[in-house]
Amino acid sequence: MAALETQLTELQKQYDDFKTLGLQLNMARGKPGSGQLDLSAGLLGAFPSYKLEDGTDARNYGILNGIPECRNLFAGLLGINADRIIAGASSSLNVMFDTMASLCLFGTGGGKPWHYYKFEGTPVKFLCPVPGYDRHFTICEELGIEMIPVPLLEDGPDMDMVSELAAKDPLIKGIWCVPLYSNPEGVCYSDEVVDRLASMETAAEDFRIFWDNAYGVHHFEERTPLKDILAACESAGHPDRTYYFFSTSKITFPGAGVALVASGEKNINELKKHMSAQTIGHNKLNQLHHVQFFKTPEGIRHHMELHAKELAPRFQMVLDWLEREISGTGYARWTSPKGGYFISLYTKPGCASRTVELAKNAGLTLTPAGAAYPYGNDPEDSHIRIAPSYPSLEELEKAMKLFCICIKLAATEHLLKEEKEN
Amino acid sequence: MAALETQLTELQKQYDDFKTLGLQLNMARGKPGSGQLDLSAGLLGAFPSYKLEDGTDARNYGILNGIPECRNLFAGLLGINADRIIAGASSSLNVMFDTMASLCLFGTGGGKPWHYYKFEGTPVKFLCPVPGYDRHFTICEELGIEMIPVPLLEDGPDMDMVSELAAKDPLIKGIWCVPLYSNPEGVCYSDEVVDRLASMETAAEDFRIFWDNAYGVHHFEERTPLKDILAACESAGHPDRTYYFFSTSKITFPGAGVALVASGEKNINELKKHMSAQTIGHNKLNQLHHVQFFKTPEGIRHHMELHAKELAPRFQMVLDWLEREISGTGYARWTSPKGGYFISLYTKPGCASRTVELAKNAGLTLTPAGAAYPYGNDPEDSHIRIAPSYPSLEELEKAMKLFCICIKLAATEHLLKEEKEN
């Protein structure tokens, strides 16, 4: 106990010293750094032309499902049939919300609108691998869709649990998935998981996989392969089970990029019908400029290698600091992703909120503890999401120094409290 | 009868001659002409800067309600408080659909979600001044909102009927309005109509005016004034009665412009809450580029004078042809708008569909007859919407020559049929 108290005093002193530096740094979200944004400077330059390949004037109305050259570019990049793609909205979050809202309003495949169940008093449910992306959970919460947490394992969601739940409850209408470098775990789905998701029996005929491939080309070095979920669903006799989302928010400019949804033929026709009441067509000039900038799928892949050069050293710095300062203490464990935007860190149970609070009080804003769980509820109070992309390396170094002190300080406080209680 | 038959033969010959020309012209929609689009060429040029006035990097995430300089620009142009504006989506149609969908999903002001009534079997209703904008009606139809047609008079909707209906039926939740140069009538709402809309009693507490000021600065010459509906609603004690929509689709580029919704404080907070689940923020670079291009409200007004120079001669040509060919025949009457995008033409009852069909068969596609009425149902089969903006003057001349023949031919067929029946 005395040793712990000495440690507390020492850490408290380091922490207080840090506070006097007046750090002001926000690492709450996965924002690209300015070096990454500079890579897309070409999009802020003049348009080479406003004409599409077929002569259509991209400045005027029309083309609900996105310009062909843009759908073809993404089709080539992702291995999806261009006819199954609706491209053009500015962000995939918007497309995901609209798709979910559309299911609530209209239903799909002849099933009842999902909000019908809500108004009947028995809301539909979604499976949520945890930890996961907080904005997915916000969509469900806003629309009154009940969330059921499912553990995310090393190669994807716990498929035994997913299969069992999906098979028995017709109110379970779907599952959220970030299949590559998942937010925030960095997990990549195995072929087996993809196949099981595609082929499992579901009590709901209108069960839908929301496949948010947000980091589909966001490798640091080697390209982790991902099995084609749309093809797997088609082979398994469920061609319309999956909505596949993708966007260039973390390729070009967040919220000013080009997003897409891809799915089976029936789903796409359904979405187009509803969309035709919502819009005459998305911003074609932005689509065209993206095509003019990248030209080919290989152009995007090369661009992502330049992104990796910005990101990889930041991730390495986070890992180096954790390794140096926390390794062997038992105060935390963490992930070492090979792509994406986040590192997950697990403190000792009961220490995550306090760690985040300590950091905040010293000028470092992190994602709120628990944010990666439905309703913000991490039952262990253990998970913290680290987003290394936005700060400069210099800022990140300071942030990590502080963060490591906070991890140790919170853990020490916790240990002391436990000792006193025993 | 013999005279009519001679006339029919002569018109049929003129029509057949025209058919051999192989005209291919689409005047179905209110699309800007390429001369109009050229006016905004600056938006296809390079960005002067990606920084906002306060130093914010517009390339990154954030700013849900739109960049301040963009909200201020529109605030100055339209006389709306910038804090009551949410700006940034690419088209007002999208914002209108999303707002209506939000009311169906979530309700407003503590009232039940509007779809609750639908699932109960008693759908909510909207008042629809006719003739009106077909895409407004499509939004209602798609969302299962029952439409009640109300005559559009010379200074706005028939307010005696609107007031009576709104006062007695709590399921009547709102009304569609295009208050300046209405689509397709070119009607401008009088101050009295605006005041009556703002102050009338409504059985539904959550009655909402969808105020689509699509042509708010689209004057041909003199600027027709429009009373401030948001201020009128506030004065009348209904600060949240109106959603005010506007966009630059017909100022810069259709579907690639900047749209906005403005409303009372409670509504705006409600919309922002729902929107925060849907998006992190709209395309700020597009907003910024528009601000950089126009600089001031006066910049937009000047730009609209250049648009008017493109549009006015086209409208004049349509009116000249109708005056020369149809005036005095009793076959049709038409409107002479002072702004906007459309001329309404009324054939003899029962002749509109046939006129449009004749035109189509000779290569001129017009808006389908009846499109300006809910469910596409013009009970008189009399209304045709003319959209003169897109064709060149040369094309328009040919189109009008053909159209006048079609009006006369359809009317003559109809008269002969009537005579035979009598």
PDB file of N, CA and C in Angstrom, chain A residues 30-32 37-38 44-47 50 57 59-61 93-94 97-98 101 104-106 113 115-116 119 135 139 142-143 249-250 253-256 273-274 277-280 283 285 390, chain B residues 30-32 37-38 44-47 50 57 59-61 93-94 97-98 101 104-106 113 115-116 119 135 139 142-143 249-250 253-256 273-274 277-280 283 285 390:
ATOM      1  N   GLY A  30     -12.016  10.255 -35.582  1.00  0.00           N
ATOM      2  CA  GLY A  30     -11.072   9.778 -36.585  1.00  0.00           C
ATOM      3  C   GLY A  30     -10.966  10.751 -37.739  1.00  0.00           C
ATOM      4  N   LYS A  31     -10.432  11.932 -37.442  1.00  0.00           N
ATOM      5  CA  LYS A  31     -10.291  12.952 -38.486  1.00  0.00           C
ATOM      6  C   LYS A  31      -8.950  12.808 -39.185  1.00  0.00           C
ATOM      7  N   PRO A  32      -8.927  12.892 -40.506  1.00  0.00           N
ATOM      8  CA  PRO A  32      -7.642  12.874 -41.208  1.00  0.00           C
ATOM      9  C   PRO A  32      -6.818  14.089 -40.813  1.00  0.00           C
ATOM     10  N   LEU A  37      -5.113  15.480 -46.060  1.00  0.00           N
ATOM     11  CA  LEU A  37      -6.021  16.284 -46.882  1.00  0.00           C
ATOM     12  C   LEU A  37      -5.278  16.923 -48.056  1.00  0.00           C
ATOM     13  N   ASP A  38      -4.019  17.293 -47.801  1.00  0.00           N
ATOM     14  CA  ASP A  38      -3.218  17.901 -48.873  1.00  0.00           C
ATOM     15  C   ASP A  38      -3.055  16.957 -50.071  1.00  0.00           C
ATOM     16  N   LEU A  44      -9.375  20.550 -55.427  1.00  0.00           N
ATOM     17  CA  LEU A  44      -9.652  21.973 -55.223  1.00  0.00           C
ATOM     18  C   LEU A  44      -9.194  22.788 -56.431  1.00  0.00           C
ATOM     19  N   GLY A  45      -8.682  22.099 -57.411  1.00  0.00           N
ATOM     20  CA  GLY A  45      -8.272  22.768 -58.641  1.00  0.00           C
ATOM     21  C   GLY A  45      -9.411  22.814 -59.650  1.00  0.00           C
ATOM     22  N   ALA A  46      -9.135  23.371 -60.794  1.00  0.00           N
ATOM     23  CA  ALA A  46     -10.167  23.539 -61.816  1.00  0.00           C
ATOM     24  C   ALA A  46     -10.576  22.198 -62.422  1.00  0.00           C
ATOM     25  N   PHE A  47     -11.829  22.125 -62.872  1.00  0.00           N
ATOM     26  CA  PHE A  47     -12.319  20.939 -63.575  1.00  0.00           C
ATOM     27  C   PHE A  47     -11.715  20.894 -64.979  1.00  0.00           C
ATOM     28  N   TYR A  50     -16.651  19.464 -67.825  1.00  0.00           N
ATOM     29  CA  TYR A  50     -17.898  19.121 -67.119  1.00  0.00           C
ATOM     30  C   TYR A  50     -18.720  18.125 -67.917  1.00  0.00           C
ATOM     31  N   ASP A  57     -23.996  16.636 -70.009  1.00  0.00           N
ATOM     32  CA  ASP A  57     -23.524  17.797 -69.255  1.00  0.00           C
ATOM     33  C   ASP A  57     -23.746  17.532 -67.764  1.00  0.00           C
ATOM     34  N   ARG A  59     -23.365  19.329 -65.359  1.00  0.00           N
ATOM     35  CA  ARG A  59     -23.826  20.480 -64.584  1.00  0.00           C
ATOM     36  C   ARG A  59     -25.335  20.498 -64.418  1.00  0.00           C
ATOM     37  N   ASN A  60     -26.042  19.723 -65.223  1.00  0.00           N
ATOM     38  CA  ASN A  60     -27.509  19.816 -65.194  1.00  0.00           C
ATOM     39  C   ASN A  60     -28.129  18.660 -64.400  1.00  0.00           C
ATOM     40  N   TYR A  61     -29.457  18.659 -64.319  1.00  0.00           N
ATOM     41  CA  TYR A  61     -30.197  17.654 -63.553  1.00  0.00           C
ATOM     42  C   TYR A  61     -29.975  16.228 -64.056  1.00  0.00           C
ATOM     43  N   LEU A  93     -22.328   7.829 -44.034  1.00  0.00           N
ATOM     44  CA  LEU A  93     -23.190   7.913 -42.857  1.00  0.00           C
ATOM     45  C   LEU A  93     -24.592   8.331 -43.283  1.00  0.00           C
ATOM     46  N   ASN A  94     -24.653   9.332 -44.143  1.00  0.00           N
ATOM     47  CA  ASN A  94     -25.941   9.792 -44.656  1.00  0.00           C
ATOM     48  C   ASN A  94     -26.663   8.674 -45.407  1.00  0.00           C
ATOM     49  N   PHE A  97     -27.908   6.091 -42.805  1.00  0.00           N
ATOM     50  CA  PHE A  97     -29.098   6.580 -42.102  1.00  0.00           C
ATOM     51  C   PHE A  97     -30.319   6.515 -43.019  1.00  0.00           C
ATOM     52  N   ASP A  98     -30.147   7.007 -44.264  1.00  0.00           N
ATOM     53  CA  ASP A  98     -31.284   7.028 -45.188  1.00  0.00           C
ATOM     54  C   ASP A  98     -31.775   5.611 -45.491  1.00  0.00           C
ATOM     55  N   ALA A 101     -33.609   4.491 -42.407  1.00  0.00           N
ATOM     56  CA  ALA A 101     -34.872   5.234 -42.323  1.00  0.00           C
ATOM     57  C   ALA A 101     -35.864   4.699 -43.351  1.00  0.00           C
ATOM     58  N   CYS A 104     -37.391   1.628 -42.079  1.00  0.00           N
ATOM     59  CA  CYS A 104     -38.386   1.958 -41.057  1.00  0.00           C
ATOM     60  C   CYS A 104     -39.682   2.462 -41.690  1.00  0.00           C
ATOM     61  N   LEU A 105     -39.549   3.269 -42.738  1.00  0.00           N
ATOM     62  CA  LEU A 105     -40.727   3.884 -43.369  1.00  0.00           C
ATOM     63  C   LEU A 105     -41.455   2.931 -44.307  1.00  0.00           C
ATOM     64  N   PHE A 106     -40.663   2.159 -45.074  1.00  0.00           N
ATOM     65  CA  PHE A 106     -41.266   1.400 -46.170  1.00  0.00           C
ATOM     66  C   PHE A 106     -41.104  -0.108 -46.043  1.00  0.00           C
ATOM     67  N   PRO A 113     -43.114  -2.288 -42.923  1.00  0.00           N
ATOM     68  CA  PRO A 113     -42.172  -1.230 -42.515  1.00  0.00           C
ATOM     69  C   PRO A 113     -41.708  -1.506 -41.093  1.00  0.00           C
ATOM     70  N   HIS A 115     -40.906   0.414 -38.732  1.00  0.00           N
ATOM     71  CA  HIS A 115     -41.531   1.231 -37.693  1.00  0.00           C
ATOM     72  C   HIS A 115     -42.942   0.752 -37.335  1.00  0.00           C
ATOM     73  N   TYR A 116     -43.511  -0.057 -38.188  1.00  0.00           N
ATOM     74  CA  TYR A 116     -44.801  -0.662 -37.838  1.00  0.00           C
ATOM     75  C   TYR A 116     -44.674  -1.394 -36.499  1.00  0.00           C
ATOM     76  N   PHE A 119     -44.430   1.058 -33.546  1.00  0.00           N
ATOM     77  CA  PHE A 119     -45.703   1.643 -33.130  1.00  0.00           C
ATOM     78  C   PHE A 119     -46.615   0.584 -32.487  1.00  0.00           C
ATOM     79  N   ARG A 135     -21.425   5.935 -34.230  1.00  0.00           N
ATOM     80  CA  ARG A 135     -22.460   6.546 -35.070  1.00  0.00           C
ATOM     81  C   ARG A 135     -23.442   5.513 -35.636  1.00  0.00           C
ATOM     82  N   ILE A 139     -27.577   5.866 -34.967  1.00  0.00           N
ATOM     83  CA  ILE A 139     -28.651   5.689 -35.956  1.00  0.00           C
ATOM     84  C   ILE A 139     -29.746   4.804 -35.372  1.00  0.00           C
ATOM     85  N   GLU A 142     -31.612   6.627 -32.488  1.00  0.00           N
ATOM     86  CA  GLU A 142     -32.494   7.693 -32.986  1.00  0.00           C
ATOM     87  C   GLU A 142     -33.762   7.098 -33.604  1.00  0.00           C
ATOM     88  N   LEU A 143     -33.610   5.991 -34.303  1.00  0.00           N
ATOM     89  CA  LEU A 143     -34.764   5.402 -34.989  1.00  0.00           C
ATOM     90  C   LEU A 143     -35.522   4.413 -34.106  1.00  0.00           C
ATOM     91  N   SER A 249     -14.712   9.504 -47.858  1.00  0.00           N
ATOM     92  CA  SER A 249     -14.504  10.490 -46.801  1.00  0.00           C
ATOM     93  C   SER A 249     -13.092  10.417 -46.247  1.00  0.00           C
ATOM     94  N   LYS A 250     -12.544   9.235 -46.110  1.00  0.00           N
ATOM     95  CA  LYS A 250     -11.184   9.097 -45.615  1.00  0.00           C
ATOM     96  C   LYS A 250     -10.228   8.727 -46.744  1.00  0.00           C
ATOM     97  N   PHE A 253     -11.968  14.026 -49.140  1.00  0.00           N
ATOM     98  CA  PHE A 253     -12.351  14.983 -48.105  1.00  0.00           C
ATOM     99  C   PHE A 253     -13.579  14.498 -47.329  1.00  0.00           C
ATOM    100  N   PRO A 254     -13.472  14.428 -45.993  1.00  0.00           N
ATOM    101  CA  PRO A 254     -14.614  13.987 -45.165  1.00  0.00           C
ATOM    102  C   PRO A 254     -15.863  14.827 -45.412  1.00  0.00           C
ATOM    103  N   GLY A 255     -16.962  14.165 -45.685  1.00  0.00           N
ATOM    104  CA  GLY A 255     -18.232  14.857 -45.878  1.00  0.00           C
ATOM    105  C   GLY A 255     -18.344  15.557 -47.224  1.00  0.00           C
ATOM    106  N   ALA A 256     -17.255  15.593 -47.977  1.00  0.00           N
ATOM    107  CA  ALA A 256     -17.279  16.226 -49.284  1.00  0.00           C
ATOM    108  C   ALA A 256     -16.782  15.250 -50.344  1.00  0.00           C
ATOM    109  N   LYS A 273     -36.371   3.419 -56.276  1.00  0.00           N
ATOM    110  CA  LYS A 273     -37.764   3.889 -56.278  1.00  0.00           C
ATOM    111  C   LYS A 273     -37.983   4.910 -55.148  1.00  0.00           C
ATOM    112  N   HIS A 274     -37.548   4.572 -53.946  1.00  0.00           N
ATOM    113  CA  HIS A 274     -37.734   5.513 -52.829  1.00  0.00           C
ATOM    114  C   HIS A 274     -36.921   6.785 -53.060  1.00  0.00           C
ATOM    115  N   ALA A 277     -38.148   9.797 -55.062  1.00  0.00           N
ATOM    116  CA  ALA A 277     -38.992  10.808 -54.411  1.00  0.00           C
ATOM    117  C   ALA A 277     -38.150  11.801 -53.616  1.00  0.00           C
ATOM    118  N   GLN A 278     -36.900  11.443 -53.369  1.00  0.00           N
ATOM    119  CA  GLN A 278     -36.041  12.230 -52.477  1.00  0.00           C
ATOM    120  C   GLN A 278     -35.094  13.142 -53.245  1.00  0.00           C
ATOM    121  N   THR A 279     -34.696  12.719 -54.426  1.00  0.00           N
ATOM    122  CA  THR A 279     -33.705  13.500 -55.167  1.00  0.00           C
ATOM    123  C   THR A 279     -33.815  13.210 -56.655  1.00  0.00           C
ATOM    124  N   ILE A 280     -33.346  14.167 -57.459  1.00  0.00           N
ATOM    125  CA  ILE A 280     -33.274  13.957 -58.899  1.00  0.00           C
ATOM    126  C   ILE A 280     -31.914  13.345 -59.231  1.00  0.00           C
ATOM    127  N   ASN A 283     -24.834  15.157 -56.376  1.00  0.00           N
ATOM    128  CA  ASN A 283     -23.882  16.085 -56.990  1.00  0.00           C
ATOM    129  C   ASN A 283     -22.973  15.370 -58.002  1.00  0.00           C
ATOM    130  N   LEU A 285     -21.113  16.738 -60.333  1.00  0.00           N
ATOM    131  CA  LEU A 285     -19.828  17.412 -60.558  1.00  0.00           C
ATOM    132  C   LEU A 285     -18.784  16.886 -59.586  1.00  0.00           C
ATOM    133  N   TYR A 390      -5.279  12.637 -36.503  1.00  0.00           N
ATOM    134  CA  TYR A 390      -5.389  14.081 -36.660  1.00  0.00           C
ATOM    135  C   TYR A 390      -4.181  14.900 -36.173  1.00  0.00           C
TER     136      TYR A 390
ATOM    137  N   GLY B  30     -38.020  21.537 -65.849  1.00  0.00           N
ATOM    138  CA  GLY B  30     -37.503  22.905 -65.783  1.00  0.00           C
ATOM    139  C   GLY B  30     -35.990  22.925 -65.666  1.00  0.00           C
ATOM    140  N   LYS B  31     -35.330  22.468 -66.703  1.00  0.00           N
ATOM    141  CA  LYS B  31     -33.860  22.424 -66.677  1.00  0.00           C
ATOM    142  C   LYS B  31     -33.285  23.742 -67.183  1.00  0.00           C
ATOM    143  N   PRO B  32     -32.277  24.286 -66.507  1.00  0.00           N
ATOM    144  CA  PRO B  32     -31.613  25.480 -67.035  1.00  0.00           C
ATOM    145  C   PRO B  32     -30.957  25.168 -68.374  1.00  0.00           C
ATOM    146  N   LEU B  37     -26.033  27.807 -67.313  1.00  0.00           N
ATOM    147  CA  LEU B  37     -25.007  27.064 -66.568  1.00  0.00           C
ATOM    148  C   LEU B  37     -23.634  27.710 -66.744  1.00  0.00           C
ATOM    149  N   ASP B  38     -23.391  28.247 -67.938  1.00  0.00           N
ATOM    150  CA  ASP B  38     -22.104  28.908 -68.192  1.00  0.00           C
ATOM    151  C   ASP B  38     -21.871  30.089 -67.247  1.00  0.00           C
ATOM    152  N   LEU B  44     -16.419  25.993 -61.356  1.00  0.00           N
ATOM    153  CA  LEU B  44     -15.622  24.881 -61.884  1.00  0.00           C
ATOM    154  C   LEU B  44     -14.137  25.227 -61.886  1.00  0.00           C
ATOM    155  N   GLY B  45     -13.822  26.424 -61.427  1.00  0.00           N
ATOM    156  CA  GLY B  45     -12.428  26.849 -61.333  1.00  0.00           C
ATOM    157  C   GLY B  45     -11.843  26.468 -59.988  1.00  0.00           C
ATOM    158  N   ALA B  46     -10.612  26.835 -59.789  1.00  0.00           N
ATOM    159  CA  ALA B  46      -9.900  26.462 -58.563  1.00  0.00           C
ATOM    160  C   ALA B  46     -10.441  27.229 -57.354  1.00  0.00           C
ATOM    161  N   PHE B  47     -10.326  26.611 -56.199  1.00  0.00           N
ATOM    162  CA  PHE B  47     -10.697  27.270 -54.939  1.00  0.00           C
ATOM    163  C   PHE B  47      -9.639  28.322 -54.581  1.00  0.00           C
ATOM    164  N   TYR B  50      -9.231  27.013 -48.879  1.00  0.00           N
ATOM    165  CA  TYR B  50     -10.122  26.056 -48.229  1.00  0.00           C
ATOM    166  C   TYR B  50     -10.361  26.420 -46.770  1.00  0.00           C
ATOM    167  N   ASP B  57     -10.580  24.563 -41.193  1.00  0.00           N
ATOM    168  CA  ASP B  57     -10.262  23.876 -42.442  1.00  0.00           C
ATOM    169  C   ASP B  57     -11.541  23.245 -42.984  1.00  0.00           C
ATOM    170  N   ARG B  59     -11.983  21.422 -45.359  1.00  0.00           N
ATOM    171  CA  ARG B  59     -11.809  20.096 -45.966  1.00  0.00           C
ATOM    172  C   ARG B  59     -12.121  18.969 -44.988  1.00  0.00           C
ATOM    173  N   ASN B  60     -12.166  19.275 -43.693  1.00  0.00           N
ATOM    174  CA  ASN B  60     -12.313  18.211 -42.701  1.00  0.00           C
ATOM    175  C   ASN B  60     -13.755  18.109 -42.199  1.00  0.00           C
ATOM    176  N   TYR B  61     -13.997  17.167 -41.296  1.00  0.00           N
ATOM    177  CA  TYR B  61     -15.336  16.916 -40.751  1.00  0.00           C
ATOM    178  C   TYR B  61     -15.916  18.119 -40.007  1.00  0.00           C
ATOM    179  N   LEU B  93     -34.979  19.590 -52.783  1.00  0.00           N
ATOM    180  CA  LEU B  93     -35.884  18.442 -52.843  1.00  0.00           C
ATOM    181  C   LEU B  93     -35.481  17.420 -51.787  1.00  0.00           C
ATOM    182  N   ASN B  94     -34.187  17.166 -51.706  1.00  0.00           N
ATOM    183  CA  ASN B  94     -33.667  16.239 -50.702  1.00  0.00           C
ATOM    184  C   ASN B  94     -34.001  16.722 -49.288  1.00  0.00           C
ATOM    185  N   PHE B  97     -37.791  16.244 -48.704  1.00  0.00           N
ATOM    186  CA  PHE B  97     -38.110  14.834 -48.449  1.00  0.00           C
ATOM    187  C   PHE B  97     -37.666  14.440 -47.046  1.00  0.00           C
ATOM    188  N   ASP B  98     -36.429  14.803 -46.716  1.00  0.00           N
ATOM    189  CA  ASP B  98     -35.889  14.414 -45.406  1.00  0.00           C
ATOM    190  C   ASP B  98     -36.713  15.036 -44.274  1.00  0.00           C
ATOM    191  N   ALA B 101     -39.936  13.098 -44.148  1.00  0.00           N
ATOM    192  CA  ALA B 101     -39.653  11.761 -43.618  1.00  0.00           C
ATOM    193  C   ALA B 101     -39.415  11.838 -42.113  1.00  0.00           C
ATOM    194  N   CYS B 104     -42.625  12.036 -40.385  1.00  0.00           N
ATOM    195  CA  CYS B 104     -43.271  10.720 -40.374  1.00  0.00           C
ATOM    196  C   CYS B 104     -42.641   9.814 -39.321  1.00  0.00           C
ATOM    197  N   LEU B 105     -41.307   9.872 -39.191  1.00  0.00           N
ATOM    198  CA  LEU B 105     -40.592   8.983 -38.275  1.00  0.00           C
ATOM    199  C   LEU B 105     -40.670   9.457 -36.827  1.00  0.00           C
ATOM    200  N   PHE B 106     -40.550  10.772 -36.624  1.00  0.00           N
ATOM    201  CA  PHE B 106     -40.358  11.289 -35.267  1.00  0.00           C
ATOM    202  C   PHE B 106     -41.464  12.230 -34.800  1.00  0.00           C
ATOM    203  N   PRO B 113     -45.454  10.761 -34.129  1.00  0.00           N
ATOM    204  CA  PRO B 113     -44.891  10.606 -35.479  1.00  0.00           C
ATOM    205  C   PRO B 113     -46.042  10.468 -36.486  1.00  0.00           C
ATOM    206  N   HIS B 115     -46.323   8.872 -39.173  1.00  0.00           N
ATOM    207  CA  HIS B 115     -46.593   7.509 -39.647  1.00  0.00           C
ATOM    208  C   HIS B 115     -47.372   6.683 -38.627  1.00  0.00           C
ATOM    209  N   TYR B 116     -47.368   7.136 -37.399  1.00  0.00           N
ATOM    210  CA  TYR B 116     -48.204   6.449 -36.411  1.00  0.00           C
ATOM    211  C   TYR B 116     -49.646   6.384 -36.918  1.00  0.00           C
ATOM    212  N   PHE B 119     -50.045   3.826 -39.765  1.00  0.00           N
ATOM    213  CA  PHE B 119     -50.116   2.433 -39.333  1.00  0.00           C
ATOM    214  C   PHE B 119     -51.412   2.151 -38.576  1.00  0.00           C
ATOM    215  N   ARG B 135     -43.195  17.060 -57.977  1.00  0.00           N
ATOM    216  CA  ARG B 135     -42.298  16.351 -57.055  1.00  0.00           C
ATOM    217  C   ARG B 135     -42.732  16.528 -55.595  1.00  0.00           C
ATOM    218  N   ILE B 139     -43.512  13.197 -53.138  1.00  0.00           N
ATOM    219  CA  ILE B 139     -43.060  12.994 -51.756  1.00  0.00           C
ATOM    220  C   ILE B 139     -44.230  12.508 -50.906  1.00  0.00           C
ATOM    221  N   GLU B 142     -45.288   8.897 -51.931  1.00  0.00           N
ATOM    222  CA  GLU B 142     -44.322   7.896 -51.490  1.00  0.00           C
ATOM    223  C   GLU B 142     -44.460   7.637 -49.992  1.00  0.00           C
ATOM    224  N   LEU B 143     -44.707   8.688 -49.235  1.00  0.00           N
ATOM    225  CA  LEU B 143     -44.773   8.548 -47.780  1.00  0.00           C
ATOM    226  C   LEU B 143     -46.191   8.218 -47.286  1.00  0.00           C
ATOM    227  N   SER B 249     -30.115  25.496 -56.864  1.00  0.00           N
ATOM    228  CA  SER B 249     -30.162  24.596 -58.021  1.00  0.00           C
ATOM    229  C   SER B 249     -30.407  25.373 -59.307  1.00  0.00           C
ATOM    230  N   LYS B 250     -31.255  26.394 -59.253  1.00  0.00           N
ATOM    231  CA  LYS B 250     -31.526  27.189 -60.457  1.00  0.00           C
ATOM    232  C   LYS B 250     -30.845  28.552 -60.360  1.00  0.00           C
ATOM    233  N   PHE B 253     -25.727  25.288 -60.092  1.00  0.00           N
ATOM    234  CA  PHE B 253     -25.862  24.030 -60.805  1.00  0.00           C
ATOM    235  C   PHE B 253     -26.908  23.126 -60.141  1.00  0.00           C
ATOM    236  N   PRO B 254     -27.906  22.663 -60.910  1.00  0.00           N
ATOM    237  CA  PRO B 254     -28.946  21.787 -60.365  1.00  0.00           C
ATOM    238  C   PRO B 254     -28.361  20.541 -59.691  1.00  0.00           C
ATOM    239  N   GLY B 255     -28.762  20.301 -58.460  1.00  0.00           N
ATOM    240  CA  GLY B 255     -28.325  19.106 -57.753  1.00  0.00           C
ATOM    241  C   GLY B 255     -26.899  19.197 -57.248  1.00  0.00           C
ATOM    242  N   ALA B 256     -26.177  20.249 -57.636  1.00  0.00           N
ATOM    243  CA  ALA B 256     -24.802  20.429 -57.160  1.00  0.00           C
ATOM    244  C   ALA B 256     -24.662  21.801 -56.517  1.00  0.00           C
ATOM    245  N   LYS B 273     -31.099  17.851 -34.122  1.00  0.00           N
ATOM    246  CA  LYS B 273     -30.963  16.618 -33.335  1.00  0.00           C
ATOM    247  C   LYS B 273     -31.094  15.380 -34.240  1.00  0.00           C
ATOM    248  N   HIS B 274     -32.137  15.362 -35.058  1.00  0.00           N
ATOM    249  CA  HIS B 274     -32.313  14.203 -35.942  1.00  0.00           C
ATOM    250  C   HIS B 274     -31.169  14.113 -36.957  1.00  0.00           C
ATOM    251  N   ALA B 277     -27.813  12.364 -36.276  1.00  0.00           N
ATOM    252  CA  ALA B 277     -27.698  10.913 -36.465  1.00  0.00           C
ATOM    253  C   ALA B 277     -27.483  10.567 -37.932  1.00  0.00           C
ATOM    254  N   GLN B 278     -27.745  11.525 -38.810  1.00  0.00           N
ATOM    255  CA  GLN B 278     -27.736  11.272 -40.250  1.00  0.00           C
ATOM    256  C   GLN B 278     -26.433  11.709 -40.917  1.00  0.00           C
ATOM    257  N   THR B 279     -25.827  12.756 -40.368  1.00  0.00           N
ATOM    258  CA  THR B 279     -24.628  13.293 -41.010  1.00  0.00           C
ATOM    259  C   THR B 279     -23.769  14.040 -39.996  1.00  0.00           C
ATOM    260  N   ILE B 280     -22.476  14.150 -40.302  1.00  0.00           N
ATOM    261  CA  ILE B 280     -21.582  14.948 -39.473  1.00  0.00           C
ATOM    262  C   ILE B 280     -21.587  16.381 -39.998  1.00  0.00           C
ATOM    263  N   ASN B 283     -21.466  18.947 -47.411  1.00  0.00           N
ATOM    264  CA  ASN B 283     -20.266  19.319 -48.158  1.00  0.00           C
ATOM    265  C   ASN B 283     -19.926  20.807 -47.945  1.00  0.00           C
ATOM    266  N   LEU B 285     -17.051  22.284 -48.600  1.00  0.00           N
ATOM    267  CA  LEU B 285     -16.263  22.869 -49.684  1.00  0.00           C
ATOM    268  C   LEU B 285     -17.182  23.473 -50.739  1.00  0.00           C
ATOM    269  N   TYR B 390     -34.844  25.195 -71.208  1.00  0.00           N
ATOM    270  CA  TYR B 390     -33.752  24.340 -71.662  1.00  0.00           C
ATOM    271  C   TYR B 390     -33.378  24.474 -73.148  1.00  0.00           C
TER     272      TYR B 390
END
